[in-house]
mmCIF file of C-alpha atoms and ligand atoms in Angstrom:
data_model
loop_
_atom_site.group_PDB
_atom_site.id
_atom_site.type_symbol
_atom_site.label_atom_id
_atom_site.label_comp_id
_atom_site.label_asym_id
_atom_site.label_seq_id
_atom_site.Cartn_x
_atom_site.Cartn_y
_atom_site.Cartn_z
ATOM 1 C CA MET A 1 68.885 62.203 144.340
ATOM 2 C CA THR A 2 71.175 59.479 145.693
ATOM 3 C CA LYS A 3 71.782 58.379 142.122
ATOM 4 C CA ASN A 4 73.163 61.812 141.188
ATOM 5 C CA LYS A 5 75.280 62.034 144.329
ATOM 6 C CA ALA A 6 77.006 58.751 143.449
ATOM 7 C CA ARG A 7 78.223 60.317 140.205
ATOM 8 C CA VAL A 8 80.767 63.099 140.158
ATOM 9 C CA LYS A 9 81.960 64.796 136.965
ATOM 10 C CA ILE A 10 85.470 66.218 136.724
ATOM 11 C CA GLN A 11 86.107 68.229 133.561
ATOM 12 C CA GLY A 12 83.570 66.066 131.784
ATOM 13 C CA THR A 13 84.945 62.747 133.062
ATOM 14 C CA ILE A 14 82.495 60.841 135.267
ATOM 15 C CA LEU A 15 83.802 59.294 138.488
ATOM 16 C CA LEU A 16 81.805 56.117 139.142
ATOM 17 C CA GLN A 17 81.667 53.960 142.258
ATOM 18 C CA PRO A 18 81.725 50.235 141.431
ATOM 19 C CA THR A 19 78.038 49.531 142.083
ATOM 20 C CA PRO A 20 76.300 47.112 139.684
ATOM 21 C CA ALA A 21 74.470 50.026 137.996
ATOM 22 C CA SER A 22 77.656 52.070 137.553
ATOM 23 C CA ILE A 23 79.582 49.080 136.256
ATOM 24 C CA GLU A 24 76.869 48.577 133.649
ATOM 25 C CA ARG A 25 77.082 52.278 132.757
ATOM 26 C CA ALA A 26 80.875 52.020 132.388
ATOM 27 C CA ALA A 27 80.494 48.915 130.207
ATOM 28 C CA GLN A 28 78.010 50.778 127.988
ATOM 29 C CA PHE A 29 80.645 53.441 127.330
ATOM 30 C CA ILE A 30 83.049 50.689 126.227
ATOM 31 C CA ARG A 31 80.480 49.024 123.972
ATOM 32 C CA HIS A 32 79.837 52.409 122.312
ATOM 33 C CA GLY A 33 83.522 52.972 121.560
ATOM 34 C CA GLY A 34 84.330 55.096 124.647
ATOM 35 C CA LEU A 35 87.251 55.079 127.072
ATOM 36 C CA VAL A 36 86.854 54.026 130.713
ATOM 37 C CA ALA A 37 89.622 53.771 133.319
ATOM 38 C CA PHE A 38 89.122 50.854 135.702
ATOM 39 C CA PRO A 39 90.947 49.440 138.725
ATOM 40 C CA THR A 40 92.995 46.255 138.604
ATOM 41 C CA GLU A 41 95.112 44.640 141.322
ATOM 42 C CA THR A 42 98.265 46.080 139.670
ATOM 43 C CA VAL A 43 97.475 49.610 138.469
ATOM 44 C CA TYR A 44 94.457 51.365 136.899
ATOM 45 C CA GLY A 45 93.956 50.556 133.211
ATOM 46 C CA LEU A 46 92.538 52.764 130.452
ATOM 47 C CA GLY A 47 90.081 50.503 128.658
ATOM 48 C CA ALA A 48 88.539 50.429 125.189
ATOM 49 C CA ASP A 49 86.804 47.688 123.186
ATOM 50 C CA ALA A 50 89.755 45.654 121.878
ATOM 51 C CA THR A 51 87.773 44.608 118.794
ATOM 52 C CA ASN A 52 87.073 48.243 117.770
ATOM 53 C CA ALA A 53 90.117 49.795 116.058
ATOM 54 C CA GLY A 54 88.660 53.318 116.288
ATOM 55 C CA ALA A 55 88.122 53.051 120.050
ATOM 56 C CA VAL A 56 91.625 51.639 120.502
ATOM 57 C CA SER A 57 93.159 54.559 118.573
ATOM 58 C CA ARG A 58 91.505 56.920 121.047
ATOM 59 C CA ILE A 59 93.540 55.303 123.858
ATOM 60 C CA PHE A 60 96.802 56.293 122.144
ATOM 61 C CA TYR A 61 95.520 59.840 121.640
ATOM 62 C CA ALA A 62 94.186 60.294 125.211
ATOM 63 C CA LYS A 63 97.428 59.033 126.775
ATOM 64 C CA GLY A 64 99.810 60.667 124.311
ATOM 65 C CA ARG A 65 101.178 57.140 123.822
ATOM 66 C CA PRO A 66 103.645 56.342 121.013
ATOM 67 C CA ALA A 67 101.746 54.426 118.301
ATOM 68 C CA ASP A 68 104.338 51.612 118.259
ATOM 69 C CA ASN A 69 103.810 50.576 121.896
ATOM 70 C CA PRO A 70 101.273 47.695 122.018
ATOM 71 C CA LEU A 71 98.452 47.300 124.555
ATOM 72 C CA ILE A 72 97.454 44.447 126.861
ATOM 73 C CA VAL A 73 94.044 42.845 126.242
ATOM 74 C CA HIS A 74 92.011 42.093 129.392
ATOM 75 C CA ILE A 75 89.516 39.262 129.690
ATOM 76 C CA SER A 76 87.184 38.138 132.485
ATOM 77 C CA ASP A 77 87.268 34.410 131.735
ATOM 78 C CA PRO A 78 90.027 32.114 130.418
ATOM 79 C CA ALA A 79 87.505 30.823 127.854
ATOM 80 C CA GLN A 80 87.688 34.245 126.132
ATOM 81 C CA LEU A 81 91.363 33.653 125.340
ATOM 82 C CA GLU A 82 90.485 31.897 122.097
ATOM 83 C CA GLU A 83 88.849 35.116 120.801
ATOM 84 C CA VAL A 84 92.120 36.973 121.376
ATOM 85 C CA ALA A 85 94.946 34.535 120.595
ATOM 86 C CA SER A 86 95.132 32.339 117.475
ATOM 87 C CA LYS A 87 97.208 29.653 119.205
ATOM 88 C CA VAL A 88 97.506 28.797 122.887
ATOM 89 C CA PRO A 89 100.541 26.662 123.785
ATOM 90 C CA ASP A 90 100.502 24.139 126.639
ATOM 91 C CA ARG A 91 102.774 26.371 128.692
ATOM 92 C CA ALA A 92 100.091 29.068 128.623
ATOM 93 C CA TYR A 93 97.446 26.714 130.021
ATOM 94 C CA LYS A 94 99.777 25.711 132.828
ATOM 95 C CA LEU A 95 100.504 29.319 133.754
ATOM 96 C CA MET A 96 96.872 30.407 133.471
ATOM 97 C CA GLU A 97 95.850 27.662 135.831
ATOM 98 C CA GLN A 98 98.297 28.817 138.442
ATOM 99 C CA PHE A 99 98.412 32.603 138.044
ATOM 100 C CA TRP A 100 95.073 33.708 136.558
ATOM 101 C CA PRO A 101 93.294 35.713 137.624
ATOM 102 C CA GLY A 102 96.379 37.730 138.512
ATOM 103 C CA PRO A 103 99.275 39.971 137.453
ATOM 104 C CA LEU A 104 100.625 37.918 134.537
ATOM 105 C CA SER A 105 100.281 38.964 130.866
ATOM 106 C CA LEU A 106 101.018 36.316 128.249
ATOM 107 C CA VAL A 107 102.275 37.268 124.787
ATOM 108 C CA LEU A 108 100.721 34.887 122.239
ATOM 109 C CA PRO A 109 100.021 34.856 118.481
ATOM 110 C CA ARG A 110 97.296 37.460 117.766
ATOM 111 C CA SER A 111 93.885 36.334 116.517
ATOM 112 C CA ALA A 112 92.308 38.046 113.492
ATOM 113 C CA ASN A 113 89.500 39.310 115.830
ATOM 114 C CA ILE A 114 91.951 41.728 117.394
ATOM 115 C CA PRO A 115 92.846 44.662 115.143
ATOM 116 C CA GLU A 116 96.549 45.306 114.642
ATOM 117 C CA THR A 117 96.253 48.760 116.255
ATOM 118 C CA VAL A 118 96.008 46.959 119.618
ATOM 119 C CA SER A 119 99.389 45.296 119.069
ATOM 120 C CA ALA A 120 100.917 48.303 117.291
ATOM 121 C CA GLY A 121 101.276 46.218 114.130
ATOM 122 C CA LEU A 122 102.835 43.129 115.777
ATOM 123 C CA ASP A 123 101.388 39.711 114.978
ATOM 124 C CA THR A 124 101.385 38.863 118.695
ATOM 125 C CA VAL A 125 99.087 40.048 121.493
ATOM 126 C CA ALA A 126 99.510 40.363 125.274
ATOM 127 C CA VAL A 127 96.536 39.030 127.302
ATOM 128 C CA ARG A 128 95.695 38.918 130.967
ATOM 129 C CA MET A 129 92.832 38.181 133.337
ATOM 130 C CA PRO A 130 93.034 40.538 136.327
ATOM 131 C CA SER A 131 91.950 39.464 139.809
ATOM 132 C CA HIS A 132 90.412 42.735 141.084
ATOM 133 C CA ARG A 133 86.721 42.101 141.749
ATOM 134 C CA ALA A 134 85.465 45.318 140.195
ATOM 135 C CA ALA A 135 87.707 44.724 137.162
ATOM 136 C CA LEU A 136 86.228 41.281 136.631
ATOM 137 C CA SER A 137 82.633 42.546 136.973
ATOM 138 C CA PHE A 138 83.373 45.396 134.601
ATOM 139 C CA LEU A 139 85.067 43.151 132.009
ATOM 140 C CA GLU A 140 82.218 40.686 132.195
ATOM 141 C CA ALA A 141 79.673 43.461 131.661
ATOM 142 C CA CYS A 142 81.642 44.769 128.664
ATOM 143 C CA ALA A 143 81.186 41.355 126.984
ATOM 144 C CA VAL A 144 84.143 42.140 124.686
ATOM 145 C CA PRO A 145 87.877 41.842 125.350
ATOM 146 C CA VAL A 146 89.169 45.184 126.641
ATOM 147 C CA ALA A 147 92.499 46.686 125.527
ATOM 148 C CA ALA A 148 94.028 48.666 128.386
ATOM 149 C CA PRO A 149 97.393 50.253 129.015
ATOM 150 C CA SER A 150 98.051 51.838 132.408
ATOM 151 C CA ALA A 151 95.744 54.872 132.793
ATOM 152 C CA ASN A 152 98.448 57.532 133.167
ATOM 153 C CA TYR A 153 99.521 60.214 130.724
ATOM 154 C CA SER A 154 102.416 58.627 128.809
ATOM 155 C CA GLY A 155 105.706 58.872 130.710
ATOM 156 C CA ARG A 156 104.105 59.632 134.107
ATOM 157 C CA PRO A 157 104.075 57.272 137.120
ATOM 158 C CA SER A 158 101.350 54.638 136.730
ATOM 159 C CA PRO A 159 98.069 55.304 138.595
ATOM 160 C CA THR A 160 97.300 53.233 141.677
ATOM 161 C CA ARG A 161 94.289 55.323 142.740
ATOM 162 C CA ALA A 162 91.333 56.844 140.847
ATOM 163 C CA VAL A 163 92.563 60.341 141.719
ATOM 164 C CA HIS A 164 95.853 59.635 139.873
ATOM 165 C CA VAL A 165 93.863 58.850 136.727
ATOM 166 C CA LEU A 166 91.933 62.099 137.074
ATOM 167 C CA GLU A 167 95.183 64.062 137.570
ATOM 168 C CA ASP A 168 96.382 62.909 134.151
ATOM 169 C CA LEU A 169 93.291 62.184 132.077
ATOM 170 C CA ALA A 170 90.279 64.188 133.353
ATOM 171 C CA GLY A 171 88.488 65.643 130.332
ATOM 172 C CA ARG A 172 90.152 63.164 127.956
ATOM 173 C CA ILE A 173 88.116 60.030 128.807
ATOM 174 C CA GLU A 174 84.463 59.213 129.480
ATOM 175 C CA ALA A 175 84.679 57.732 132.971
ATOM 176 C CA VAL A 176 86.789 56.370 135.832
ATOM 177 C CA LEU A 177 85.595 53.448 137.915
ATOM 178 C CA ASP A 178 86.909 53.967 141.441
ATOM 179 C CA GLY A 179 88.001 50.677 143.012
ATOM 180 C CA GLY A 180 90.225 52.134 145.743
ATOM 181 C CA PRO A 181 94.006 51.712 145.979
ATOM 182 C CA CYS A 182 95.622 48.889 143.969
ATOM 183 C CA ALA A 183 96.918 45.980 146.050
ATOM 184 C CA VAL A 184 100.012 45.017 144.016
ATOM 185 C CA GLY A 185 101.001 48.516 142.866
ATOM 186 C CA VAL A 186 103.386 47.550 140.036
ATOM 187 C CA GLU A 187 102.193 46.298 136.667
ATOM 188 C CA SER A 188 101.821 42.717 135.510
ATOM 189 C CA THR A 189 104.757 40.579 134.430
ATOM 190 C CA VAL A 190 104.791 40.405 130.610
ATOM 191 C CA LEU A 191 105.882 36.932 129.517
ATOM 192 C CA ASP A 192 106.532 36.140 125.848
ATOM 193 C CA LEU A 193 105.496 32.599 124.923
ATOM 194 C CA THR A 194 105.977 32.997 121.169
ATOM 195 C CA ARG A 195 109.708 32.197 121.188
ATOM 196 C CA GLY A 196 111.526 28.924 121.812
ATOM 197 C CA LYS A 197 111.953 29.681 125.513
ATOM 198 C CA PRO A 198 109.708 31.795 127.740
ATOM 199 C CA VAL A 199 111.107 35.341 128.080
ATOM 200 C CA ILE A 200 110.078 37.986 130.602
ATOM 201 C CA LEU A 201 109.716 41.255 128.670
ATOM 202 C CA ARG A 202 108.728 43.257 131.744
ATOM 203 C CA PRO A 203 109.205 42.132 135.361
ATOM 204 C CA GLY A 204 106.053 42.601 137.444
ATOM 205 C CA GLY A 205 103.689 41.172 140.022
ATOM 206 C CA ILE A 206 104.595 37.507 139.327
ATOM 207 C CA THR A 207 108.292 36.846 139.897
ATOM 208 C CA LEU A 208 110.854 35.024 137.740
ATOM 209 C CA GLU A 209 111.209 32.488 140.547
ATOM 210 C CA GLU A 210 107.462 31.745 140.572
ATOM 211 C CA LEU A 211 107.359 31.301 136.779
ATOM 212 C CA THR A 212 110.419 29.029 136.750
ATOM 213 C CA ARG A 213 108.939 26.893 139.502
ATOM 214 C CA SER A 214 105.587 26.598 137.748
ATOM 215 C CA LEU A 215 106.993 25.731 134.294
ATOM 216 C CA GLY A 216 109.843 23.576 135.583
ATOM 217 C CA GLU A 217 112.174 25.120 132.983
ATOM 218 C CA LYS A 218 114.463 28.111 132.617
ATOM 219 C CA VAL A 219 112.695 31.423 132.097
ATOM 220 C CA ASN A 220 114.843 34.183 130.626
ATOM 221 C CA MET A 221 114.758 37.852 131.481
ATOM 222 C CA ALA A 222 115.016 40.107 128.407
ATOM 223 C CA ALA A 223 117.747 42.731 128.589
ATOM 224 C CA MET A 224 116.164 45.777 130.193
ATOM 225 C CA ALA A 225 118.694 48.475 129.313
ATOM 226 C CA ILE A 226 117.050 51.215 127.283
ATOM 227 C CA LYS A 227 119.992 51.587 124.895
ATOM 228 C CA GLU A 228 120.088 47.892 123.954
ATOM 229 C CA ALA A 229 118.660 47.374 120.480
ATOM 230 C CA PRO A 230 116.496 46.013 119.063
ATOM 231 C CA PRO A 231 114.123 45.754 122.041
ATOM 232 C CA LEU A 232 111.968 42.622 122.161
ATOM 233 C CA SER A 233 109.069 44.614 123.560
ATOM 234 C CA PRO A 234 108.464 48.119 122.178
ATOM 235 C CA GLY A 235 107.677 49.347 125.713
ATOM 236 C CA MET A 236 111.294 48.781 126.720
ATOM 237 C CA LYS A 237 112.694 51.655 124.745
ATOM 238 C CA TYR A 238 110.569 54.426 126.250
ATOM 239 C CA ARG A 239 111.177 56.449 129.381
ATOM 240 C CA HIS A 240 108.462 55.758 131.907
ATOM 241 C CA TYR A 241 107.187 56.546 135.353
ATOM 242 C CA ARG A 242 108.892 59.947 135.587
ATOM 243 C CA PRO A 243 107.776 62.230 138.417
ATOM 244 C CA ARG A 244 108.237 65.976 137.863
ATOM 245 C CA ALA A 245 110.937 66.026 140.569
ATOM 246 C CA ALA A 246 114.407 64.727 139.655
ATOM 247 C CA LEU A 247 114.651 61.224 141.102
ATOM 248 C CA ILE A 248 118.180 60.297 142.112
ATOM 249 C CA LEU A 249 118.723 56.583 142.642
ATOM 250 C CA ILE A 250 121.691 55.595 144.805
ATOM 251 C CA THR A 251 123.017 52.081 144.410
ATOM 252 C CA GLY A 252 125.896 50.296 146.156
ATOM 253 C CA GLU A 253 126.999 49.211 149.604
ATOM 254 C CA THR A 254 124.502 50.081 152.359
ATOM 255 C CA GLY A 255 126.699 52.242 154.595
ATOM 256 C CA ARG A 256 128.180 54.261 151.734
ATOM 257 C CA SER A 257 124.778 54.720 150.064
ATOM 258 C CA ILE A 258 123.192 56.081 153.230
ATOM 259 C CA GLU A 259 126.190 58.362 153.804
ATOM 260 C CA LEU A 260 125.828 59.785 150.278
ATOM 261 C CA ILE A 261 122.064 60.248 150.651
ATOM 262 C CA LYS A 262 122.595 62.217 153.877
ATOM 263 C CA LYS A 263 125.160 64.441 152.157
ATOM 264 C CA LEU A 264 122.950 65.024 149.122
ATOM 265 C CA ASP A 265 120.005 65.818 151.393
ATOM 266 C CA VAL A 266 122.008 68.490 153.221
ATOM 267 C CA TYR A 267 123.445 69.840 149.972
ATOM 268 C CA TYR A 268 120.123 70.189 148.140
ATOM 269 C CA ARG A 269 118.304 71.659 151.142
ATOM 270 C CA ALA A 270 121.094 74.203 151.602
ATOM 271 C CA SER A 271 120.585 75.259 147.992
ATOM 272 C CA GLY A 272 116.889 75.870 148.628
ATOM 273 C CA LYS A 273 115.528 72.705 147.025
ATOM 274 C CA VAL A 274 112.560 70.722 148.338
ATOM 275 C CA VAL A 275 113.883 67.184 148.990
ATOM 276 C CA CYS A 276 111.875 63.985 149.539
ATOM 277 C CA LEU A 277 113.506 60.882 150.990
ATOM 278 C CA PHE A 278 112.043 57.421 150.541
ATOM 279 C CA GLN A 279 112.656 56.434 154.172
ATOM 280 C CA GLU A 280 111.161 52.971 153.766
ATOM 281 C CA PHE A 281 113.897 52.070 151.289
ATOM 282 C CA PHE A 282 116.503 52.544 154.038
ATOM 283 C CA SER A 283 115.663 49.465 156.055
ATOM 284 C CA SER A 284 118.272 46.730 156.445
ATOM 285 C CA HIS A 285 118.798 44.118 153.718
ATOM 286 C CA ALA A 286 117.179 41.463 155.880
ATOM 287 C CA ALA A 287 113.938 43.403 155.954
ATOM 288 C CA TYR A 288 113.603 43.713 152.177
ATOM 289 C CA GLY A 289 111.817 40.464 151.559
ATOM 290 C CA LYS A 290 109.192 41.291 154.135
ATOM 291 C CA ASP A 291 108.827 44.899 152.993
ATOM 292 C CA LEU A 292 108.697 44.221 149.269
ATOM 293 C CA PRO A 293 104.910 44.000 148.809
ATOM 294 C CA PHE A 294 104.600 47.284 150.712
ATOM 295 C CA LEU A 295 107.377 48.980 148.697
ATOM 296 C CA ALA A 296 105.761 47.847 145.434
ATOM 297 C CA ARG A 297 102.269 48.894 146.538
ATOM 298 C CA SER A 298 103.338 52.375 147.619
ATOM 299 C CA LEU A 299 105.929 53.193 144.928
ATOM 300 C CA PHE A 300 103.865 55.061 142.311
ATOM 301 C CA ASN A 301 101.670 56.738 144.915
ATOM 302 C CA LYS A 302 104.780 58.010 146.652
ATOM 303 C CA LEU A 303 106.243 59.430 143.417
ATOM 304 C CA ARG A 304 103.026 61.323 142.750
ATOM 305 C CA TYR A 305 102.846 62.427 146.394
ATOM 306 C CA CYS A 306 106.346 63.951 146.167
ATOM 307 C CA ASP A 307 105.185 65.903 143.121
ATOM 308 C CA SER A 308 102.123 67.134 145.008
ATOM 309 C CA LEU A 309 104.464 68.472 147.735
ATOM 310 C CA GLY A 310 106.364 70.414 145.076
ATOM 311 C CA ALA A 311 109.526 68.333 145.497
ATOM 312 C CA ASP A 312 112.546 69.254 143.375
ATOM 313 C CA VAL A 313 114.578 66.169 144.254
ATOM 314 C CA ILE A 314 113.664 62.630 145.356
ATOM 315 C CA LEU A 315 116.424 60.522 146.924
ATOM 316 C CA VAL A 316 115.921 56.758 146.795
ATOM 317 C CA ARG A 317 118.240 53.963 147.806
ATOM 318 C CA ALA A 318 118.315 50.906 145.542
ATOM 319 C CA ILE A 319 117.038 47.616 146.941
ATOM 320 C CA ALA A 320 118.156 44.081 146.151
ATOM 321 C CA PRO A 321 116.799 42.994 142.739
ATOM 322 C CA ARG A 322 115.256 39.739 143.941
ATOM 323 C CA GLY A 323 111.644 38.549 143.787
ATOM 324 C CA LEU A 324 109.289 41.526 143.562
ATOM 325 C CA GLY A 325 112.386 43.730 144.018
ATOM 326 C CA VAL A 326 113.203 43.162 140.323
ATOM 327 C CA ALA A 327 109.978 44.919 139.279
ATOM 328 C CA VAL A 328 110.493 47.732 141.808
ATOM 329 C CA MET A 329 114.075 48.343 140.624
ATOM 330 C CA ASN A 330 113.006 48.211 136.963
ATOM 331 C CA ARG A 331 110.478 51.028 137.610
ATOM 332 C CA LEU A 332 113.008 53.043 139.641
ATOM 333 C CA HIS A 333 115.683 52.781 136.927
ATOM 334 C CA LYS A 334 113.236 54.108 134.367
ATOM 335 C CA ALA A 335 111.944 56.840 136.668
ATOM 336 C CA ALA A 336 115.449 57.994 137.580
ATOM 337 C CA PHE A 337 116.849 61.298 136.387
ATOM 338 C CA ARG A 338 120.270 60.152 137.565
ATOM 339 C CA ILE A 339 121.727 56.917 138.974
ATOM 340 C CA LEU A 340 124.701 57.218 141.334
ATOM 341 C CA ARG A 341 126.814 54.168 142.177
ATOM 342 C CA VAL A 342 128.926 54.203 145.342
HETATM 343 O O1 TXA B 401 99.344 45.400 135.052
HETATM 344 C C1 TXA B 401 99.300 45.748 133.870
HETATM 345 O O2 TXA B 401 99.847 45.097 132.961
HETATM 346 C C2 TXA B 401 98.534 47.025 133.529
HETATM 347 C C3 TXA B 401 97.060 46.813 133.890
HETATM 348 C C4 TXA B 401 96.187 47.947 133.448
HETATM 349 O O3 TXA B 401 96.635 45.592 133.361
HETATM 350 N N1 TXA B 401 98.699 47.395 132.162
HETATM 351 C C5 TXA B 401 99.869 47.900 131.691
HETATM 352 O O4 TXA B 401 99.846 48.236 130.349
HETATM 353 O O5 TXA B 401 100.859 48.063 132.369
HETATM 354 P P1 TXA B 401 100.968 49.129 129.653
HETATM 355 O O6 TXA B 401 100.422 49.432 128.320
HETATM 356 O O7 TXA B 401 101.279 50.280 130.506
HETATM 357 O O8 TXA B 401 102.167 48.172 129.462
HETATM 358 C C6 TXA B 401 102.105 47.100 128.536
HETATM 359 C C7 TXA B 401 103.472 46.527 128.329
HETATM 360 C C8 TXA B 401 104.352 47.438 127.496
HETATM 361 O O9 TXA B 401 105.670 47.349 127.972
HETATM 362 C C9 TXA B 401 104.215 46.842 126.093
HETATM 363 O O10 TXA B 401 105.318 47.129 125.264
HETATM 364 C C10 TXA B 401 104.115 45.355 126.431
HETATM 365 O O11 TXA B 401 103.327 45.306 127.587
HETATM 366 N N2 TXA B 401 103.392 44.610 125.367
HETATM 367 C C11 TXA B 401 102.074 44.646 125.095
HETATM 368 N N3 TXA B 401 101.778 43.860 124.038
HETATM 369 C C12 TXA B 401 102.940 43.293 123.643
HETATM 370 C C13 TXA B 401 103.294 42.386 122.601
HETATM 371 N N4 TXA B 401 102.396 41.913 121.744
HETATM 372 N N5 TXA B 401 104.606 42.051 122.483
HETATM 373 C C14 TXA B 401 105.520 42.530 123.341
HETATM 374 N N6 TXA B 401 105.250 43.395 124.355
HETATM 375 C C15 TXA B 401 103.971 43.778 124.499
HETATM 376 MG MG1 MG B 402 102.235 51.882 131.330
#
């Protein structure tokens, strides 16, 4: 009886609590070529056996993901890295020691064990070891490296709760492992170690400052503008994180930005629109550093929440692009329908 109660099925997708028995069940799905969404400290991932090209193709289909956008491979132990990457530079060992398990993905030369579907044809592969306890237990039980993009329908805000995964993917995947809300809330930093100098391809949970300090050398940030070509990382050229509501991002001097937001709020409400304001982004500059982990953690949940309220417009004030603020601003720029500078 209790066993059945612990398992809920939504449109054919099983919602599992992270008990040892359920984790084993979820791992069995992976070993048989199925798709399981699982929690990590950043966002929920949509996992498949990274050594099974057929299973990996199903990820692209379930998410509606462009076939040229490569996936991150997840491991539960640094020793597994040699199954995934053909060469591991000294820099990688240094970073792994400091930041794994944690929100840092390293781009390395791809091993022949990993089919090219995972890397969308590239000869490199992104790898990370997450720190979420349920993720580590699940990955260990899978006993294979697990390819996993964020578990949202392509283009939607990333999922930071099991219910977000179900909103987008119920009926399209075998199971979701519910590990509660994600602690970091923005995705991992993707760092390319296959070039002369380390390059951040996507800002995320580990900051540029932390990487520079750890390596003791300059770390570059790849150009993030969508129109710049050719992108170093295929993921850069796609629109991401879009809520259904039109997100308007206001950047510029504090007083003028707040003035404009107030005017837009009045204007849109007067024309019958449902408006959501991100109040927490209005705090003074001094407060940003302190608030950043909270802003990052709540960002995607808030975007989805605005949609659930039937919002037409979301008004957000830009924050300083420093530390974790770089990742937050990167997501907001991509999510924005319009960016207004004052
Ligand atoms: O925190 C995260 O990284 C989450 C959790 C689930 O681990 N995963 C995630 O995956 O955000 P996804 O697929 O949504 O984003 C992967 C990013 C994309 O921008 C992709 O282009 C880039 O990593 N990427 C993956 N493999 C790459 C490679 N070999 N070379 C360059 N960029 C790569
Ligand atoms: Mg994603």
